[in-house]
mmCIF file of C-alpha atoms in Angstrom:
data_model
loop_
_atom_site.group_PDB
_atom_site.id
_atom_site.type_symbol
_atom_site.label_atom_id
_atom_site.label_comp_id
_atom_site.label_asym_id
_atom_site.label_seq_id
_atom_site.Cartn_x
_atom_site.Cartn_y
_atom_site.Cartn_z
ATOM 1 C CA UNK A 1 60.476 -36.453 -39.614
ATOM 2 C CA UNK A 2 58.354 -33.778 -37.799
ATOM 3 C CA UNK A 3 55.767 -34.631 -35.951
ATOM 4 C CA UNK A 4 52.700 -32.862 -34.674
ATOM 5 C CA UNK A 5 53.264 -31.717 -31.331
ATOM 6 C CA UNK A 6 50.142 -31.206 -29.282
ATOM 7 C CA UNK A 7 50.036 -27.752 -27.351
ATOM 8 C CA UNK A 8 49.245 -28.289 -24.177
ATOM 9 C CA UNK A 9 47.667 -24.697 -23.543
ATOM 10 C CA UNK A 10 44.311 -23.984 -24.652
ATOM 11 C CA UNK A 11 43.891 -21.183 -27.070
ATOM 12 C CA UNK A 12 40.550 -19.867 -25.454
ATOM 13 C CA UNK A 13 42.272 -17.631 -23.053
ATOM 14 C CA UNK A 14 44.873 -16.314 -26.144
ATOM 15 C CA UNK A 15 41.651 -15.495 -28.058
ATOM 16 C CA UNK A 16 40.041 -13.642 -25.349
ATOM 17 C CA UNK A 17 43.257 -11.453 -25.086
ATOM 18 C CA UNK A 18 43.387 -10.772 -28.835
ATOM 19 C CA UNK A 19 39.811 -9.973 -28.674
ATOM 20 C CA UNK A 20 41.102 -6.668 -26.978
ATOM 21 C CA UNK A 21 44.117 -6.009 -28.640
ATOM 22 C CA UNK A 22 44.040 -2.015 -27.916
ATOM 23 C CA UNK A 23 47.173 -2.432 -25.066
ATOM 24 C CA UNK A 24 49.022 -4.234 -27.649
ATOM 25 C CA UNK A 25 48.405 -1.737 -30.012
ATOM 26 C CA UNK A 26 49.439 1.035 -27.767
ATOM 27 C CA UNK A 27 52.932 -1.044 -26.879
ATOM 28 C CA UNK A 28 53.478 -1.574 -30.513
ATOM 29 C CA UNK A 29 52.744 1.884 -31.411
ATOM 30 C CA UNK A 30 55.142 3.147 -28.595
ATOM 31 C CA UNK A 31 57.874 0.643 -30.074
ATOM 32 C CA UNK A 32 57.409 1.767 -33.590
ATOM 33 C CA UNK A 33 57.715 5.678 -32.437
ATOM 34 C CA UNK A 34 60.892 4.714 -30.582
ATOM 35 C CA UNK A 35 62.275 3.171 -33.721
ATOM 36 C CA UNK A 36 61.546 6.674 -35.787
ATOM 37 C CA UNK A 37 62.956 9.147 -33.080
ATOM 38 C CA UNK A 38 65.997 6.895 -33.027
ATOM 39 C CA UNK A 39 66.209 7.267 -37.091
ATOM 40 C CA UNK A 40 65.662 11.148 -36.965
ATOM 41 C CA UNK A 41 68.174 11.813 -34.155
ATOM 42 C CA UNK A 42 70.917 9.420 -36.143
ATOM 43 C CA UNK A 43 69.722 10.591 -39.701
ATOM 44 C CA UNK A 44 69.643 7.121 -40.690
ATOM 45 C CA UNK A 45 67.073 4.529 -41.319
ATOM 46 C CA UNK A 46 66.577 0.685 -40.439
ATOM 47 C CA UNK A 47 66.108 -1.076 -43.792
ATOM 48 C CA UNK A 48 64.016 -3.842 -44.245
ATOM 49 C CA UNK A 49 67.298 -6.280 -44.441
ATOM 50 C CA UNK A 50 67.882 -4.905 -40.876
ATOM 51 C CA UNK A 51 70.677 -2.517 -41.984
ATOM 52 C CA UNK A 52 71.326 1.042 -40.519
ATOM 53 C CA UNK A 53 71.669 2.974 -43.471
ATOM 54 C CA UNK A 54 72.649 6.829 -43.269
ATOM 55 C CA UNK A 55 70.216 9.378 -44.937
ATOM 56 C CA UNK A 56 71.725 11.455 -47.786
ATOM 57 C CA UNK A 57 72.366 14.948 -46.486
ATOM 58 C CA UNK A 58 70.645 17.794 -47.497
ATOM 59 C CA UNK A 59 72.679 20.616 -49.019
ATOM 60 C CA UNK A 60 71.917 24.312 -49.355
ATOM 61 C CA UNK A 61 69.124 25.276 -51.879
ATOM 62 C CA UNK A 62 69.547 28.910 -52.967
ATOM 63 C CA UNK A 63 69.148 31.198 -50.173
ATOM 64 C CA UNK A 64 68.268 28.441 -47.966
ATOM 65 C CA UNK A 65 70.899 27.133 -45.685
ATOM 66 C CA UNK A 66 71.375 23.155 -45.080
ATOM 67 C CA UNK A 67 69.648 21.878 -41.924
ATOM 68 C CA UNK A 68 71.887 20.741 -39.350
ATOM 69 C CA UNK A 69 70.229 17.385 -39.779
ATOM 70 C CA UNK A 70 68.223 16.433 -42.769
ATOM 71 C CA UNK A 71 64.042 16.368 -41.987
ATOM 72 C CA UNK A 72 64.889 18.269 -39.125
ATOM 73 C CA UNK A 73 64.731 21.785 -40.310
ATOM 74 C CA UNK A 74 61.799 23.003 -38.261
ATOM 75 C CA UNK A 75 61.344 19.652 -35.953
ATOM 76 C CA UNK A 76 57.793 19.390 -36.901
ATOM 77 C CA UNK A 77 58.047 16.413 -38.952
ATOM 78 C CA UNK A 78 59.963 14.355 -36.090
ATOM 79 C CA UNK A 79 57.209 15.697 -33.524
ATOM 80 C CA UNK A 80 54.195 14.780 -35.847
ATOM 81 C CA UNK A 81 55.586 11.223 -35.465
ATOM 82 C CA UNK A 82 55.694 11.380 -31.937
ATOM 83 C CA UNK A 83 52.239 12.454 -31.995
ATOM 84 C CA UNK A 84 52.618 16.088 -31.219
ATOM 85 C CA UNK A 85 51.589 19.205 -33.094
ATOM 86 C CA UNK A 86 49.929 19.540 -36.189
ATOM 87 C CA UNK A 87 49.458 16.690 -38.923
ATOM 88 C CA UNK A 88 50.092 13.705 -36.261
ATOM 89 C CA UNK A 89 47.826 10.771 -36.695
ATOM 90 C CA UNK A 90 47.180 8.187 -34.200
ATOM 91 C CA UNK A 91 44.048 5.796 -34.305
ATOM 92 C CA UNK A 92 43.565 2.985 -31.954
ATOM 93 C CA UNK A 93 40.427 0.846 -32.273
ATOM 94 C CA UNK A 94 39.880 -2.841 -31.859
ATOM 95 C CA UNK A 95 39.904 -3.219 -35.639
ATOM 96 C CA UNK A 96 43.465 -1.598 -35.896
ATOM 97 C CA UNK A 97 46.036 1.331 -35.250
ATOM 98 C CA UNK A 98 46.944 3.584 -37.679
ATOM 99 C CA UNK A 99 49.425 6.223 -37.232
ATOM 100 C CA UNK A 100 51.863 8.744 -38.903
ATOM 101 C CA UNK A 101 51.382 12.024 -40.372
ATOM 102 C CA UNK A 102 48.668 13.614 -42.637
ATOM 103 C CA UNK A 103 50.022 14.537 -46.232
ATOM 104 C CA UNK A 104 47.760 17.516 -45.902
ATOM 105 C CA UNK A 105 49.831 19.138 -43.200
ATOM 106 C CA UNK A 106 53.318 17.760 -44.361
ATOM 107 C CA UNK A 107 52.930 17.376 -48.178
ATOM 108 C CA UNK A 108 56.579 16.363 -48.657
ATOM 109 C CA UNK A 109 56.326 13.616 -45.814
ATOM 110 C CA UNK A 110 55.627 10.432 -48.419
ATOM 111 C CA UNK A 111 58.392 11.804 -50.686
ATOM 112 C CA UNK A 112 60.654 11.793 -47.821
ATOM 113 C CA UNK A 113 59.416 8.151 -46.601
ATOM 114 C CA UNK A 114 59.675 6.307 -49.685
ATOM 115 C CA UNK A 115 55.847 6.495 -51.287
ATOM 116 C CA UNK A 116 52.988 4.283 -50.148
ATOM 117 C CA UNK A 117 52.590 1.484 -48.265
ATOM 118 C CA UNK A 118 55.883 -0.678 -47.416
ATOM 119 C CA UNK A 119 59.099 0.930 -48.421
ATOM 120 C CA UNK A 120 61.653 -1.230 -49.783
ATOM 121 C CA UNK A 121 65.335 -0.916 -50.359
ATOM 122 C CA UNK A 122 64.827 -0.512 -54.453
ATOM 123 C CA UNK A 123 62.111 2.272 -53.647
ATOM 124 C CA UNK A 124 64.211 3.815 -50.945
ATOM 125 C CA UNK A 125 67.227 4.350 -53.506
ATOM 126 C CA UNK A 126 65.175 5.672 -56.382
ATOM 127 C CA UNK A 127 64.859 9.448 -55.761
ATOM 128 C CA UNK A 128 61.655 11.319 -56.390
ATOM 129 C CA UNK A 129 61.664 12.992 -59.903
ATOM 130 C CA UNK A 130 59.343 15.851 -59.689
ATOM 131 C CA UNK A 131 58.720 17.429 -63.269
ATOM 132 C CA UNK A 132 59.279 20.815 -63.422
ATOM 133 C CA UNK A 133 56.189 23.303 -64.250
ATOM 134 C CA UNK A 134 56.239 26.986 -65.025
ATOM 135 C CA UNK A 135 54.865 28.131 -61.875
ATOM 136 C CA UNK A 136 57.436 25.954 -59.920
ATOM 137 C CA UNK A 137 60.104 27.759 -61.763
ATOM 138 C CA UNK A 138 58.575 31.069 -60.577
ATOM 139 C CA UNK A 139 57.927 30.041 -57.035
ATOM 140 C CA UNK A 140 61.416 28.887 -56.661
ATOM 141 C CA UNK A 141 63.012 31.945 -57.962
ATOM 142 C CA UNK A 142 60.732 34.008 -55.874
ATOM 143 C CA UNK A 143 61.265 32.046 -52.545
ATOM 144 C CA UNK A 144 64.886 31.031 -52.760
ATOM 145 C CA UNK A 145 66.487 32.745 -55.432
ATOM 146 C CA UNK A 146 67.002 29.869 -57.612
ATOM 147 C CA UNK A 147 66.662 30.062 -61.457
ATOM 148 C CA UNK A 148 66.693 26.724 -63.138
ATOM 149 C CA UNK A 149 68.300 26.249 -66.305
ATOM 150 C CA UNK A 150 65.683 25.790 -69.230
ATOM 151 C CA UNK A 151 66.802 22.430 -69.878
ATOM 152 C CA UNK A 152 65.987 21.265 -66.483
ATOM 153 C CA UNK A 153 62.809 19.104 -66.699
ATOM 154 C CA UNK A 154 63.029 17.403 -63.117
ATOM 155 C CA UNK A 155 63.669 18.328 -59.788
ATOM 156 C CA UNK A 156 64.944 15.169 -57.720
ATOM 157 C CA UNK A 157 64.871 14.509 -54.227
ATOM 158 C CA UNK A 158 66.548 11.923 -52.366
ATOM 159 C CA UNK A 159 64.701 9.810 -50.231
ATOM 160 C CA UNK A 160 64.851 9.751 -46.549
ATOM 161 C CA UNK A 161 63.071 6.450 -45.352
ATOM 162 C CA UNK A 162 62.049 5.916 -41.847
ATOM 163 C CA UNK A 163 59.097 4.191 -40.389
ATOM 164 C CA UNK A 164 59.494 1.292 -42.136
ATOM 165 C CA UNK A 165 58.991 -2.523 -41.177
ATOM 166 C CA UNK A 166 62.478 -4.564 -40.376
ATOM 167 C CA UNK A 167 63.401 -7.521 -38.592
ATOM 168 C CA UNK A 168 63.871 -5.862 -35.590
ATOM 169 C CA UNK A 169 60.303 -4.360 -35.631
ATOM 170 C CA UNK A 170 58.875 -7.276 -36.393
ATOM 171 C CA UNK A 171 60.366 -9.501 -33.959
ATOM 172 C CA UNK A 172 59.728 -6.820 -31.303
ATOM 173 C CA UNK A 173 56.150 -6.689 -32.380
ATOM 174 C CA UNK A 174 55.828 -10.164 -32.337
ATOM 175 C CA UNK A 175 57.231 -10.219 -28.843
ATOM 176 C CA UNK A 176 54.667 -7.823 -27.485
ATOM 177 C CA UNK A 177 51.863 -9.786 -29.307
ATOM 178 C CA UNK A 178 52.995 -12.869 -27.648
ATOM 179 C CA UNK A 179 53.151 -11.415 -24.377
ATOM 180 C CA UNK A 180 49.936 -9.423 -24.788
ATOM 181 C CA UNK A 181 47.835 -12.975 -26.018
ATOM 182 C CA UNK A 182 49.807 -14.641 -22.863
ATOM 183 C CA UNK A 183 48.568 -12.133 -20.423
ATOM 184 C CA UNK A 184 51.788 -10.780 -19.466
ATOM 185 C CA UNK A 185 52.388 -7.161 -18.766
ATOM 186 C CA UNK A 186 53.626 -5.369 -21.832
ATOM 187 C CA UNK A 187 55.991 -3.140 -19.822
ATOM 188 C CA UNK A 188 57.290 0.345 -20.982
ATOM 189 C CA UNK A 189 58.003 -0.252 -24.775
ATOM 190 C CA UNK A 190 58.984 3.557 -25.351
ATOM 191 C CA UNK B 1 43.204 -28.548 -29.611
ATOM 192 C CA UNK B 2 46.604 -29.043 -31.352
ATOM 193 C CA UNK B 3 48.844 -26.818 -33.614
ATOM 194 C CA UNK B 4 51.085 -28.520 -36.032
ATOM 195 C CA UNK B 5 54.482 -28.552 -34.670
ATOM 196 C CA UNK B 6 57.650 -26.892 -35.255
ATOM 197 C CA UNK B 7 59.770 -29.023 -33.160
ATOM 198 C CA UNK B 8 62.091 -31.920 -34.815
ATOM 199 C CA UNK B 9 61.078 -34.942 -33.008
ATOM 200 C CA UNK B 10 64.626 -36.385 -32.888
ATOM 201 C CA UNK B 11 65.408 -33.473 -30.985
ATOM 202 C CA UNK B 12 62.928 -33.746 -28.523
ATOM 203 C CA UNK B 13 63.736 -37.199 -28.260
ATOM 204 C CA UNK B 14 67.438 -36.447 -27.158
ATOM 205 C CA UNK B 15 66.362 -34.099 -25.013
ATOM 206 C CA UNK B 16 64.355 -36.587 -23.123
ATOM 207 C CA UNK B 17 66.671 -38.808 -23.412
ATOM 208 C CA UNK B 18 69.834 -37.126 -21.489
ATOM 209 C CA UNK B 19 68.184 -33.645 -21.087
ATOM 210 C CA UNK B 20 71.431 -31.942 -22.348
ATOM 211 C CA UNK B 21 71.238 -28.357 -22.689
ATOM 212 C CA UNK B 22 73.034 -28.364 -26.208
ATOM 213 C CA UNK B 23 70.277 -30.888 -27.108
ATOM 214 C CA UNK B 24 67.544 -28.693 -26.179
ATOM 215 C CA UNK B 25 69.367 -25.658 -27.834
ATOM 216 C CA UNK B 26 69.476 -27.705 -31.090
ATOM 217 C CA UNK B 27 65.457 -28.220 -30.884
ATOM 218 C CA UNK B 28 65.196 -24.338 -30.399
ATOM 219 C CA UNK B 29 67.562 -23.953 -33.540
ATOM 220 C CA UNK B 30 65.841 -26.293 -35.736
ATOM 221 C CA UNK B 31 62.369 -24.903 -34.347
ATOM 222 C CA UNK B 32 63.925 -21.404 -35.380
ATOM 223 C CA UNK B 33 65.045 -22.295 -38.554
ATOM 224 C CA UNK B 34 61.455 -23.978 -39.485
ATOM 225 C CA UNK B 35 59.551 -20.684 -38.128
ATOM 226 C CA UNK B 36 61.826 -18.527 -40.245
ATOM 227 C CA UNK B 37 61.575 -20.430 -43.598
ATOM 228 C CA UNK B 38 57.873 -20.439 -43.178
ATOM 229 C CA UNK B 39 57.467 -16.603 -41.900
ATOM 230 C CA UNK B 40 60.449 -15.220 -44.118
ATOM 231 C CA UNK B 41 62.130 -13.837 -41.075
ATOM 232 C CA UNK B 42 65.293 -13.697 -39.245
ATOM 233 C CA UNK B 43 63.840 -14.365 -36.179
ATOM 234 C CA UNK B 44 65.768 -15.225 -33.052
ATOM 235 C CA UNK B 45 62.909 -17.430 -31.237
ATOM 236 C CA UNK B 46 63.199 -16.604 -27.454
ATOM 237 C CA UNK B 47 61.945 -19.182 -25.065
ATOM 238 C CA UNK B 48 62.763 -19.835 -21.438
ATOM 239 C CA UNK B 49 64.199 -23.223 -19.830
ATOM 240 C CA UNK B 50 61.526 -25.639 -19.288
ATOM 241 C CA UNK B 51 60.616 -29.245 -19.988
ATOM 242 C CA UNK B 52 60.189 -30.471 -23.214
ATOM 243 C CA UNK B 53 56.285 -29.814 -23.263
ATOM 244 C CA UNK B 54 56.931 -26.372 -22.069
ATOM 245 C CA UNK B 55 59.641 -25.528 -24.745
ATOM 246 C CA UNK B 56 57.332 -26.804 -27.198
ATOM 247 C CA UNK B 57 54.509 -24.868 -26.055
ATOM 248 C CA UNK B 58 56.736 -21.605 -26.097
ATOM 249 C CA UNK B 59 58.022 -22.431 -29.569
ATOM 250 C CA UNK B 60 54.420 -22.904 -30.884
ATOM 251 C CA UNK B 61 53.237 -19.704 -29.176
ATOM 252 C CA UNK B 62 55.772 -17.690 -30.317
ATOM 253 C CA UNK B 63 55.576 -19.037 -33.865
ATOM 254 C CA UNK B 64 51.901 -18.149 -33.712
ATOM 255 C CA UNK B 65 52.792 -14.584 -32.592
ATOM 256 C CA UNK B 66 55.102 -13.992 -35.321
ATOM 257 C CA UNK B 67 52.505 -15.482 -37.844
ATOM 258 C CA UNK B 68 49.596 -13.305 -36.484
ATOM 259 C CA UNK B 69 52.045 -10.118 -36.533
ATOM 260 C CA UNK B 70 52.763 -10.849 -40.048
ATOM 261 C CA UNK B 71 49.104 -11.295 -40.942
ATOM 262 C CA UNK B 72 48.441 -8.091 -39.211
ATOM 263 C CA UNK B 73 51.055 -6.061 -40.434
ATOM 264 C CA UNK B 74 49.599 -5.126 -43.945
ATOM 265 C CA UNK B 75 49.850 -1.436 -44.432
ATOM 266 C CA UNK B 76 46.634 0.356 -44.538
ATOM 267 C CA UNK B 77 46.889 3.776 -45.649
ATOM 268 C CA UNK B 78 49.544 5.248 -48.039
ATOM 269 C CA UNK B 79 52.219 7.627 -47.699
ATOM 270 C CA UNK B 80 53.269 8.398 -44.192
ATOM 271 C CA UNK B 81 50.471 6.517 -42.567
ATOM 272 C CA UNK B 82 51.777 3.334 -40.894
ATOM 273 C CA UNK B 83 49.479 0.661 -39.210
ATOM 274 C CA UNK B 84 48.495 -2.869 -38.254
ATOM 275 C CA UNK B 85 45.072 -4.276 -39.313
ATOM 276 C CA UNK B 86 43.939 -6.905 -36.662
ATOM 277 C CA UNK B 87 40.613 -8.409 -38.464
ATOM 278 C CA UNK B 88 42.617 -11.140 -40.535
ATOM 279 C CA UNK B 89 45.001 -11.900 -37.629
ATOM 280 C CA UNK B 90 41.807 -12.442 -35.209
ATOM 281 C CA UNK B 91 39.980 -14.508 -37.992
ATOM 282 C CA UNK B 92 43.093 -16.801 -38.196
ATOM 283 C CA UNK B 93 43.515 -16.984 -34.610
ATOM 284 C CA UNK B 94 39.869 -18.186 -34.003
ATOM 285 C CA UNK B 95 40.198 -20.496 -36.759
ATOM 286 C CA UNK B 96 42.869 -22.196 -35.298
ATOM 287 C CA UNK B 97 41.171 -22.468 -32.215
ATOM 288 C CA UNK B 98 38.305 -23.871 -33.612
ATOM 289 C CA UNK B 99 40.458 -26.591 -35.563
ATOM 290 C CA UNK B 100 39.351 -25.432 -39.065
ATOM 291 C CA UNK B 101 42.632 -24.046 -39.899
ATOM 292 C CA UNK B 102 46.287 -25.149 -38.776
ATOM 293 C CA UNK B 103 49.087 -22.720 -38.235
ATOM 294 C CA UNK B 104 51.640 -24.302 -40.672
ATOM 295 C CA UNK B 105 52.258 -27.381 -42.692
ATOM 296 C CA UNK B 106 55.234 -28.585 -41.652
ATOM 297 C CA UNK B 107 53.837 -31.931 -40.675
ATOM 298 C CA UNK B 108 52.481 -34.091 -43.681
ATOM 299 C CA UNK B 109 49.111 -34.763 -42.509
ATOM 300 C CA UNK B 110 48.363 -38.051 -44.959
ATOM 301 C CA UNK B 111 50.530 -39.623 -42.600
ATOM 302 C CA UNK B 112 48.014 -40.541 -39.768
ATOM 303 C CA UNK B 113 50.429 -40.393 -37.284
ATOM 304 C CA UNK B 114 51.066 -36.855 -37.691
ATOM 305 C CA UNK B 115 47.299 -36.114 -37.591
ATOM 306 C CA UNK B 116 45.882 -34.811 -34.043
ATOM 307 C CA UNK B 117 42.734 -33.455 -33.122
ATOM 308 C CA UNK B 118 41.886 -30.005 -34.944
ATOM 309 C CA UNK B 119 44.717 -30.285 -37.223
ATOM 310 C CA UNK B 120 43.330 -32.436 -40.397
ATOM 311 C CA UNK B 121 41.971 -30.343 -42.594
ATOM 312 C CA UNK B 122 42.516 -26.743 -43.919
ATOM 313 C CA UNK B 123 39.505 -24.721 -45.304
ATOM 314 C CA UNK B 124 40.751 -22.069 -47.967
ATOM 315 C CA UNK B 125 39.255 -18.651 -48.172
ATOM 316 C CA UNK B 126 36.891 -19.880 -50.700
ATOM 317 C CA UNK B 127 35.729 -22.363 -48.920
ATOM 318 C CA UNK B 128 37.306 -25.366 -50.764
ATOM 319 C CA UNK B 129 38.320 -28.207 -48.339
ATOM 320 C CA UNK B 130 41.977 -29.787 -48.901
ATOM 321 C CA UNK B 131 41.658 -32.263 -46.523
ATOM 322 C CA UNK B 132 44.606 -34.960 -45.562
ATOM 323 C CA UNK B 133 47.361 -33.325 -47.920
ATOM 324 C CA UNK B 134 49.978 -30.775 -46.855
ATOM 325 C CA UNK B 135 48.183 -27.833 -45.427
ATOM 326 C CA UNK B 136 49.309 -24.618 -46.773
ATOM 327 C CA UNK B 137 51.801 -22.786 -44.804
ATOM 328 C CA UNK B 138 50.726 -19.556 -42.991
ATOM 329 C CA UNK B 139 51.938 -17.693 -45.871
ATOM 330 C CA UNK B 140 49.600 -19.480 -48.199
ATOM 331 C CA UNK B 141 46.878 -18.471 -45.782
ATOM 332 C CA UNK B 142 47.948 -14.876 -45.688
ATOM 333 C CA UNK B 143 47.777 -14.739 -49.618
ATOM 334 C CA UNK B 144 44.297 -16.021 -49.480
ATOM 335 C CA UNK B 145 43.008 -13.929 -46.688
ATOM 336 C CA UNK B 146 44.358 -10.521 -47.694
ATOM 337 C CA UNK B 147 43.027 -9.124 -50.398
#
């Protein structure tokens, strides 16, 4: 039998601490950025099930050589996730926290990450299929020297997901939240 | 103010009886399993050794933190925008404090022995009262509260 257990600690201090969640948000953001740093450095992602899964390697494309590490040809995308350079998003208010990269600056970011919202394994395993247009054929020929066959209808891009929720992140997030509402120092999560 | 509990009463009784660490660990494991079954995760519940009341309090707080975290971790924005949304979690925390909602319905409240102050009824998102019944789990609250 389960019993109702009285919590001897009053909730008022927790509610008061939670009314200003911004220190928690900053610690959470540092924790999530650390995860993304690790994913980009190791060319892998932490899946929703908690596994560490290698990204698919990137091959050469026409006249363009393969990068030494996927998603790291220029380093700008990885830097933006860390809040540096163009396209970085970091909005922290009492209502919530929003971070990531702007699609207007990094148009392929959503394709790489796996689409909108939470990225699940099924989404991550389904490559993006982009229909080929006449304009695209001209661009690829001019920019990379790639001449697509007339029968090629789609360009297929494997996903390299990152910054997704997973058991480690949610446990750490809850631990930070627990510490914050109990008035404990959050420490350096980065 | 009380939250509905996760700690198996039998296990707590064992802790009281002989104070063995193994029984304390059993209580923690039992609580972890209950928390995870409700919150759908694989969380090792970190608690610091203390007396059984302290243990209960820590487990409750950990469960509360996990529940609030899940409630806030809907993803605003799309594509490569990731975030936490705080309003629902804050509303839930205030509701628990004020006694209009309980955290998790592990205890059948139809049994008067399981009732305690502040844990006697659940007010759903639409304002419908579901008194003296199995209160919905926080998952249910989550489904109700997040559009």
